mmCIF file of C-alpha atoms and ligand atoms in Angstrom:
data_model
loop_
_atom_site.group_PDB
_atom_site.id
_atom_site.type_symbol
_atom_site.label_atom_id
_atom_site.label_comp_id
_atom_site.label_asym_id
_atom_site.label_seq_id
_atom_site.Cartn_x
_atom_site.Cartn_y
_atom_site.Cartn_z
ATOM 1 C CA MET A 4 100.728 87.806 98.356
ATOM 2 C CA ALA A 5 103.074 88.761 95.603
ATOM 3 C CA TYR A 6 102.505 91.836 93.620
ATOM 4 C CA GLN A 7 104.307 93.354 90.093
ATOM 5 C CA THR A 8 103.714 96.765 91.027
ATOM 6 C CA LEU A 9 103.053 97.159 94.651
ATOM 7 C CA LEU A 10 105.322 96.439 97.793
ATOM 8 C CA THR A 11 103.041 95.252 101.151
ATOM 9 C CA GLU A 12 104.019 94.991 104.625
ATOM 10 C CA LEU A 13 101.719 94.202 107.331
ATOM 11 C CA GLU A 14 102.556 95.443 110.902
ATOM 12 C CA ASN A 15 100.030 95.649 113.801
ATOM 13 C CA GLY A 16 96.855 95.195 111.774
ATOM 14 C CA ILE A 17 98.091 97.906 109.265
ATOM 15 C CA LEU A 18 99.068 96.994 105.771
ATOM 16 C CA THR A 19 101.392 99.577 103.981
ATOM 17 C CA VAL A 20 101.006 99.346 100.234
ATOM 18 C CA THR A 21 103.627 101.122 98.187
ATOM 19 C CA ILE A 22 102.992 101.752 94.593
ATOM 20 C CA ASN A 23 106.223 100.883 93.299
ATOM 21 C CA ARG A 24 107.154 102.499 89.720
ATOM 22 C CA PRO A 25 109.380 104.906 90.936
ATOM 23 C CA ASP A 26 110.766 105.414 87.434
ATOM 24 C CA LYS A 27 107.558 106.604 86.164
ATOM 25 C CA LEU A 28 106.385 108.378 89.052
ATOM 26 C CA ASN A 29 104.076 105.578 90.028
ATOM 27 C CA ALA A 30 101.850 106.272 87.013
ATOM 28 C CA LEU A 31 98.859 103.869 86.957
ATOM 29 C CA ASN A 32 99.081 101.500 84.188
ATOM 30 C CA LYS A 33 97.168 97.968 83.510
ATOM 31 C CA ASP A 34 99.527 96.125 86.119
ATOM 32 C CA VAL A 35 98.814 98.428 88.728
ATOM 33 C CA PHE A 36 95.178 98.231 88.325
ATOM 34 C CA ASN A 37 95.395 94.350 88.516
ATOM 35 C CA ASP A 38 97.305 94.552 91.510
ATOM 36 C CA LEU A 39 94.958 96.971 93.323
ATOM 37 C CA ASP A 40 92.212 94.621 92.253
ATOM 38 C CA THR A 41 93.921 91.760 93.591
ATOM 39 C CA LEU A 42 94.954 93.819 96.799
ATOM 40 C CA LEU A 43 91.267 94.677 97.337
ATOM 41 C CA LYS A 44 90.023 91.292 97.431
ATOM 42 C CA GLN A 45 93.006 90.409 100.044
ATOM 43 C CA VAL A 46 91.870 93.745 102.098
ATOM 44 C CA TYR A 47 88.078 92.613 102.183
ATOM 45 C CA THR A 48 88.971 89.108 103.091
ATOM 46 C CA ASP A 49 92.100 88.931 105.355
ATOM 47 C CA ASN A 50 91.330 89.005 108.836
ATOM 48 C CA GLN A 51 94.759 90.053 109.735
ATOM 49 C CA ILE A 52 94.283 93.613 107.961
ATOM 50 C CA GLN A 53 92.555 95.789 110.070
ATOM 51 C CA SER A 54 93.294 99.046 108.037
ATOM 52 C CA VAL A 55 95.393 100.146 105.022
ATOM 53 C CA ILE A 56 97.726 103.028 104.160
ATOM 54 C CA ILE A 57 98.789 103.926 100.561
ATOM 55 C CA ILE A 58 101.639 105.569 99.836
ATOM 56 C CA GLY A 59 103.731 106.290 96.382
ATOM 57 C CA SER A 60 107.649 105.131 96.140
ATOM 58 C CA GLY A 61 110.386 107.335 96.334
ATOM 59 C CA ASN A 62 109.984 111.084 97.738
ATOM 60 C CA LYS A 63 108.860 112.720 94.534
ATOM 61 C CA ALA A 64 105.386 111.432 93.432
ATOM 62 C CA PHE A 65 102.263 109.763 95.265
ATOM 63 C CA VAL A 66 101.280 109.009 91.683
ATOM 64 C CA ALA A 67 101.428 111.130 88.617
ATOM 65 C CA GLY A 68 98.494 109.886 87.095
ATOM 66 C CA ALA A 69 97.371 107.391 84.595
ATOM 67 C CA ASP A 70 99.943 106.203 82.398
ATOM 68 C CA ILE A 71 99.861 108.259 79.323
ATOM 69 C CA THR A 72 101.750 105.884 77.410
ATOM 70 C CA GLU A 73 98.206 103.489 77.303
ATOM 71 C CA PHE A 74 96.217 106.045 76.140
ATOM 72 C CA GLY A 75 97.486 105.493 72.540
ATOM 73 C CA ASN A 76 95.066 104.694 69.963
ATOM 74 C CA LEU A 77 91.969 104.089 72.520
ATOM 75 C CA SER A 78 88.681 103.987 70.674
ATOM 76 C CA VAL A 79 85.768 105.950 72.391
ATOM 77 C CA GLU A 80 84.680 102.424 73.634
ATOM 78 C CA GLN A 81 88.063 101.655 75.106
ATOM 79 C CA GLY A 82 87.967 104.908 76.910
ATOM 80 C CA LYS A 83 85.005 104.165 78.384
ATOM 81 C CA GLN A 84 85.868 100.925 79.572
ATOM 82 C CA LEU A 85 89.230 102.061 80.926
ATOM 83 C CA ALA A 86 87.215 104.896 83.178
ATOM 84 C CA LYS A 87 85.133 102.006 84.095
ATOM 85 C CA ARG A 88 87.830 99.836 85.021
ATOM 86 C CA GLY A 89 89.232 102.692 87.108
ATOM 87 C CA GLN A 90 85.796 103.837 88.551
ATOM 88 C CA ASP A 91 85.004 100.374 89.656
ATOM 89 C CA ILE A 92 88.409 99.682 91.697
ATOM 90 C CA PHE A 93 88.472 103.066 92.984
ATOM 91 C CA ASP A 94 84.756 102.685 94.272
ATOM 92 C CA ARG A 95 85.792 99.702 96.067
ATOM 93 C CA ILE A 96 88.345 101.581 97.762
ATOM 94 C CA GLU A 97 85.928 103.968 99.120
ATOM 95 C CA GLN A 98 83.584 101.239 100.106
ATOM 96 C CA SER A 99 86.269 99.403 101.947
ATOM 97 C CA PRO A 100 84.670 98.144 105.195
ATOM 98 C CA LYS A 101 88.228 98.739 106.357
ATOM 99 C CA PRO A 102 89.935 102.202 106.498
ATOM 100 C CA ILE A 103 92.100 102.873 103.523
ATOM 101 C CA ILE A 104 94.044 106.277 103.810
ATOM 102 C CA ALA A 105 96.538 108.025 101.546
ATOM 103 C CA CYS A 106 99.820 109.257 102.348
ATOM 104 C CA VAL A 107 100.344 111.541 99.615
ATOM 105 C CA ASN A 108 104.317 112.397 99.454
ATOM 106 C CA GLY A 109 104.407 114.025 96.457
ATOM 107 C CA PHE A 110 102.690 114.574 93.035
ATOM 108 C CA ALA A 111 99.147 113.544 93.166
ATOM 109 C CA LEU A 112 98.066 114.474 89.608
ATOM 110 C CA GLY A 113 95.388 113.139 87.699
ATOM 111 C CA GLY A 114 94.487 109.245 88.424
ATOM 112 C CA GLY A 115 97.096 109.864 91.531
ATOM 113 C CA CYS A 116 94.837 112.976 92.769
ATOM 114 C CA GLU A 117 91.431 110.548 92.072
ATOM 115 C CA LEU A 118 93.313 107.568 93.889
ATOM 116 C CA ALA A 119 93.797 109.821 96.980
ATOM 117 C CA MET A 120 90.128 111.083 96.898
ATOM 118 C CA ALA A 121 88.856 107.726 96.804
ATOM 119 C CA CYS A 122 90.537 106.731 100.009
ATOM 120 C CA HIS A 123 88.833 107.454 103.239
ATOM 121 C CA PHE A 124 91.046 110.664 104.057
ATOM 122 C CA ARG A 125 94.317 112.041 103.257
ATOM 123 C CA ILE A 126 97.489 112.985 104.784
ATOM 124 C CA ALA A 127 100.096 115.103 102.770
ATOM 125 C CA SER A 128 103.592 115.634 102.989
ATOM 126 C CA ASP A 129 104.833 119.162 102.696
ATOM 127 C CA ASN A 130 106.068 118.569 99.239
ATOM 128 C CA ALA A 131 102.615 117.169 97.981
ATOM 129 C CA LYS A 132 101.039 118.813 94.948
ATOM 130 C CA PHE A 133 97.459 118.314 93.902
ATOM 131 C CA GLY A 134 95.916 118.670 90.474
ATOM 132 C CA GLN A 135 93.927 117.097 87.682
ATOM 133 C CA PRO A 136 95.702 118.193 84.492
ATOM 134 C CA GLU A 137 93.579 116.031 82.053
ATOM 135 C CA VAL A 138 92.634 119.102 79.967
ATOM 136 C CA ASN A 139 96.270 119.614 79.212
ATOM 137 C CA LEU A 140 95.743 116.374 77.358
ATOM 138 C CA GLY A 141 92.403 117.014 75.796
ATOM 139 C CA LEU A 142 90.606 114.633 78.353
ATOM 140 C CA ILE A 143 88.921 114.964 81.428
ATOM 141 C CA PRO A 144 89.325 112.802 84.755
ATOM 142 C CA GLY A 145 87.749 109.394 84.269
ATOM 143 C CA TYR A 146 88.243 107.658 87.407
ATOM 144 C CA GLY A 147 85.562 109.521 89.595
ATOM 145 C CA GLY A 148 87.622 112.683 90.049
ATOM 146 C CA THR A 149 84.975 115.193 88.733
ATOM 147 C CA GLN A 150 82.687 113.836 91.144
ATOM 148 C CA ARG A 151 84.848 113.354 94.213
ATOM 149 C CA LEU A 152 86.574 116.533 94.048
ATOM 150 C CA ALA A 153 83.531 118.541 93.870
ATOM 151 C CA GLN A 154 82.314 116.490 97.223
ATOM 152 C CA LEU A 155 85.486 117.317 98.787
ATOM 153 C CA ILE A 156 86.336 120.968 98.009
ATOM 154 C CA GLY A 157 83.118 122.026 96.655
ATOM 155 C CA LYS A 158 82.099 122.854 92.768
ATOM 156 C CA GLY A 159 83.567 126.077 92.596
ATOM 157 C CA ARG A 160 87.063 125.182 93.576
ATOM 158 C CA ALA A 161 86.750 122.059 91.854
ATOM 159 C CA ILE A 162 85.708 123.361 88.498
ATOM 160 C CA GLU A 163 88.467 125.791 88.716
ATOM 161 C CA LEU A 164 91.085 123.259 88.993
ATOM 162 C CA LEU A 165 89.630 121.076 86.471
ATOM 163 C CA ILE A 166 89.238 123.569 83.784
ATOM 164 C CA SER A 167 92.724 125.325 84.437
ATOM 165 C CA ALA A 168 94.737 122.298 85.407
ATOM 166 C CA ASN A 169 96.376 124.208 88.095
ATOM 167 C CA MET A 170 98.119 122.339 90.726
ATOM 168 C CA ILE A 171 97.826 123.211 94.483
ATOM 169 C CA ASP A 172 100.405 122.927 97.094
ATOM 170 C CA ALA A 173 99.939 120.987 100.482
ATOM 171 C CA GLN A 174 99.016 123.935 102.412
ATOM 172 C CA THR A 175 96.262 124.866 100.077
ATOM 173 C CA ALA A 176 94.731 121.316 99.937
ATOM 174 C CA VAL A 177 94.611 121.596 103.765
ATOM 175 C CA GLN A 178 92.709 124.788 103.747
ATOM 176 C CA TYR A 179 90.398 123.495 100.642
ATOM 177 C CA GLY A 180 89.749 120.358 103.127
ATOM 178 C CA LEU A 181 91.331 117.958 100.635
ATOM 179 C CA VAL A 182 93.879 116.683 103.177
ATOM 180 C CA ASN A 183 93.501 116.316 106.985
ATOM 181 C CA TYR A 184 97.326 117.115 107.884
ATOM 182 C CA VAL A 185 100.062 118.231 106.297
ATOM 183 C CA VAL A 186 103.483 116.905 108.044
ATOM 184 C CA PRO A 187 107.177 116.897 107.077
ATOM 185 C CA GLN A 188 107.738 113.932 104.603
ATOM 186 C CA ASP A 189 109.765 111.798 107.031
ATOM 187 C CA GLU A 190 107.108 111.898 109.355
ATOM 188 C CA LEU A 191 104.079 111.012 106.972
ATOM 189 C CA ILE A 192 103.887 107.176 107.485
ATOM 190 C CA ASN A 193 104.273 107.812 111.373
ATOM 191 C CA LYS A 194 101.463 110.128 111.274
ATOM 192 C CA ALA A 195 99.270 107.791 109.280
ATOM 193 C CA LYS A 196 100.305 104.787 111.619
ATOM 194 C CA SER A 197 99.558 106.772 114.845
ATOM 195 C CA ILE A 198 95.679 107.864 113.815
ATOM 196 C CA LEU A 199 95.143 103.900 112.435
ATOM 197 C CA GLN A 200 96.679 102.529 115.562
ATOM 198 C CA ILE A 201 94.069 104.158 117.607
ATOM 199 C CA VAL A 202 91.285 103.327 114.969
ATOM 200 C CA ASN A 203 92.341 99.571 114.871
ATOM 201 C CA THR A 204 91.403 99.706 118.603
ATOM 202 C CA LYS A 205 87.629 100.158 117.871
ATOM 203 C CA ALA A 206 84.910 97.977 117.151
ATOM 204 C CA PRO A 207 85.643 96.802 113.596
ATOM 205 C CA LEU A 208 81.788 96.516 112.697
ATOM 206 C CA ALA A 209 81.238 100.042 113.901
ATOM 207 C CA VAL A 210 84.213 101.282 112.168
ATOM 208 C CA ALA A 211 82.983 99.764 108.689
ATOM 209 C CA ALA A 212 79.312 101.042 109.693
ATOM 210 C CA CYS A 213 80.439 104.699 110.043
ATOM 211 C CA ILE A 214 82.153 104.624 106.708
ATOM 212 C CA LYS A 215 79.229 102.997 105.293
ATOM 213 C CA ALA A 216 76.885 105.894 106.713
ATOM 214 C CA ALA A 217 79.330 108.591 105.672
ATOM 215 C CA ASN A 218 79.240 107.092 101.728
ATOM 216 C CA ALA A 219 75.708 107.428 101.830
ATOM 217 C CA VAL A 220 75.779 110.953 101.466
ATOM 218 C CA TRP A 221 76.684 110.909 98.057
ATOM 219 C CA ASN A 222 74.577 107.825 96.865
ATOM 220 C CA GLU A 223 71.788 108.962 95.439
ATOM 221 C CA SER A 224 69.955 105.555 95.629
ATOM 222 C CA LYS A 225 70.223 105.915 99.588
ATOM 223 C CA ASN A 226 68.662 108.218 102.332
ATOM 224 C CA GLY A 227 71.894 108.593 104.414
ATOM 225 C CA PHE A 228 69.582 109.175 107.583
ATOM 226 C CA ASN A 229 67.576 106.036 106.912
ATOM 227 C CA GLU A 230 70.945 104.177 106.442
ATOM 228 C CA GLU A 231 72.359 105.441 109.724
ATOM 229 C CA ILE A 232 69.018 104.086 111.497
ATOM 230 C CA GLU A 233 69.556 100.709 109.903
ATOM 231 C CA LEU A 234 73.298 100.799 110.492
ATOM 232 C CA PHE A 235 72.658 101.905 114.221
ATOM 233 C CA GLY A 236 70.146 99.482 114.866
ATOM 234 C CA SER A 237 72.607 96.599 113.579
ATOM 235 C CA CYS A 238 75.166 97.270 116.326
ATOM 236 C CA PHE A 239 72.854 96.292 118.775
ATOM 237 C CA GLY A 240 73.147 92.685 117.308
ATOM 238 C CA THR A 241 76.882 92.898 117.945
ATOM 239 C CA GLU A 242 78.895 91.123 120.164
ATOM 240 C CA ASP A 243 81.237 94.291 120.146
ATOM 241 C CA MET A 244 78.238 96.636 121.192
ATOM 242 C CA LYS A 245 77.940 94.250 124.335
ATOM 243 C CA GLU A 246 81.285 94.036 125.410
ATOM 244 C CA GLY A 247 81.796 98.008 124.735
ATOM 245 C CA THR A 248 78.989 99.022 127.081
ATOM 246 C CA ILE A 249 79.711 96.181 129.605
ATOM 247 C CA ALA A 250 83.492 97.385 129.580
ATOM 248 C CA PHE A 251 82.359 100.864 129.938
ATOM 249 C CA LEU A 252 80.268 99.947 133.011
ATOM 250 C CA GLU A 253 82.976 97.920 134.514
ATOM 251 C CA LYS A 254 85.402 100.461 134.127
ATOM 252 C CA ARG A 255 87.675 98.536 131.866
ATOM 253 C CA LYS A 256 89.066 98.287 128.271
ATOM 254 C CA ALA A 257 86.932 96.779 125.853
ATOM 255 C CA HIS A 258 88.200 93.826 124.057
ATOM 256 C CA PHE A 259 86.591 93.633 120.655
ATOM 257 C CA THR A 260 86.521 90.625 118.295
ATOM 258 C CA GLY A 261 84.817 92.168 115.226
ATOM 259 C CA LYS A 262 81.657 89.796 115.858
HETATM 260 N N1 LIG B 302 102.316 108.668 82.649
HETATM 261 C C1 LIG B 302 103.273 107.942 82.230
HETATM 262 N N2 LIG B 302 104.658 108.206 82.492
HETATM 263 C C2 LIG B 302 104.362 109.422 83.455
HETATM 264 C C3 LIG B 302 103.745 109.674 83.849
HETATM 265 C C4 LIG B 302 102.304 109.526 83.497
HETATM 266 N N3 LIG B 302 101.288 110.179 83.798
HETATM 267 N N4 LIG B 302 104.064 110.987 84.695
HETATM 268 C C5 LIG B 302 105.519 111.049 84.833
HETATM 269 N N5 LIG B 302 105.782 109.796 83.652
HETATM 270 C C6 LIG B 302 107.100 109.594 83.523
HETATM 271 C C7 LIG B 302 107.686 110.528 82.357
HETATM 272 O O1 LIG B 302 107.590 110.142 81.205
HETATM 273 C C8 LIG B 302 109.410 110.074 82.932
HETATM 274 O O2 LIG B 302 109.559 109.020 82.170
HETATM 275 P P1 LIG B 302 111.064 108.937 81.372
HETATM 276 O O3 LIG B 302 112.216 109.165 82.464
HETATM 277 O O4 LIG B 302 111.137 107.567 80.947
HETATM 278 O O5 LIG B 302 110.873 110.126 80.592
HETATM 279 C C9 LIG B 302 109.457 109.763 84.428
HETATM 280 O O6 LIG B 302 107.887 109.667 84.328
HETATM 281 C C10 LIG B 302 109.941 111.358 85.169
HETATM 282 O O7 LIG B 302 108.750 112.230 84.561
HETATM 283 P P2 LIG B 302 109.430 113.572 84.314
HETATM 284 O O8 LIG B 302 108.421 114.330 83.658
HETATM 285 O O9 LIG B 302 110.900 113.632 83.609
HETATM 286 O O10 LIG B 302 109.644 114.436 85.832
HETATM 287 P P3 LIG B 302 109.544 115.898 85.955
HETATM 288 O O11 LIG B 302 109.937 116.159 87.256
HETATM 289 O O12 LIG B 302 110.241 116.690 84.984
HETATM 290 O O13 LIG B 302 108.018 116.164 86.268
HETATM 291 C C11 LIG B 302 105.558 116.102 86.177
HETATM 292 C C12 LIG B 302 107.020 115.620 86.811
HETATM 293 C C13 LIG B 302 104.668 115.184 87.331
HETATM 294 C C14 LIG B 302 105.330 117.452 86.497
HETATM 295 C C15 LIG B 302 105.658 115.378 85.179
HETATM 296 O O14 LIG B 302 105.928 114.082 84.826
HETATM 297 C C16 LIG B 302 104.147 115.269 84.471
HETATM 298 O O15 LIG B 302 103.458 116.415 84.157
HETATM 299 N N6 LIG B 302 103.208 114.039 84.339
HETATM 300 C C17 LIG B 302 102.139 113.930 83.912
HETATM 301 C C18 LIG B 302 101.221 114.383 84.721
HETATM 302 C C19 LIG B 302 99.533 114.167 83.964
HETATM 303 O O16 LIG B 302 99.365 114.571 83.277
HETATM 304 N N7 LIG B 302 98.760 113.213 84.575
HETATM 305 C C20 LIG B 302 97.564 112.979 84.382
HETATM 306 C C21 LIG B 302 97.548 111.941 83.305
HETATM 307 S S1 LIG B 302 95.877 111.669 83.075
#
């Protein structure tokens, strides 16, 4: 699939997606959103893709935010539509049945921090910086940032970052639980791939069910414990569950088919 603003590479079931606007520090403009929209359709439907890494091009920025040049003269209604578009795409990242992880290789500001937070987890390079600087522009995050930041690091820390526009470095991000690991920049992709290579050997429907159940924690329309009962039960109707248990008893490696 050809994209205007994304580079993609599929290797061993892992799709590496590079947001490729290096001159603008990979800022999210309309084209990036359109490409992410198409990309997600591909991720959801293409059986060759088992998991996804999102990274920014270059070594300075993951994504330095929404493209500020597109904010120009938006009306109140157009502002809402922009937030709706961003939230819709980031929700589909969060709800993806296939793991999507962010490799934060530099600035993750505004919409960039929101994109990283929509991913299932984050790994940062040691030069990464996180922040929600929207109040500098007379704005607030619009792509789910006020909600996911509070979910991930707690309300007190989130509100401090939101209202001060302060950035935090990678070490602070790991201490806050915003990222799982901090590694040197040249080890970032390999760290992500080493984790996903393990994930890709697991039963895909069970992996998807774990993501769905964990997401239910923050979905007010669902009771997460009931969701877990349903998903646990549904696993017993899969071929992979039978294969997994038989393989264990036969002391051999399971071969999962995603059925
Ligand atoms: N939207 C549009 N363009 C952006 C951008 C954004 N969010 N962030 C960076 N850019 C552009 C700059 O305008 C500049 O373009 P130019 O070379 O055509 O002038 C280019 O990317 C490089 O950025 P620059 O500011 O020169 O780099 P820097 O190293 O001096 O500073 C940042 C890096 C990240 C601190 C700075 O770019 C910045 O504060 N960006 C905006 C962050 C932000 O507020 N994001 C939230 C938006 S809601």
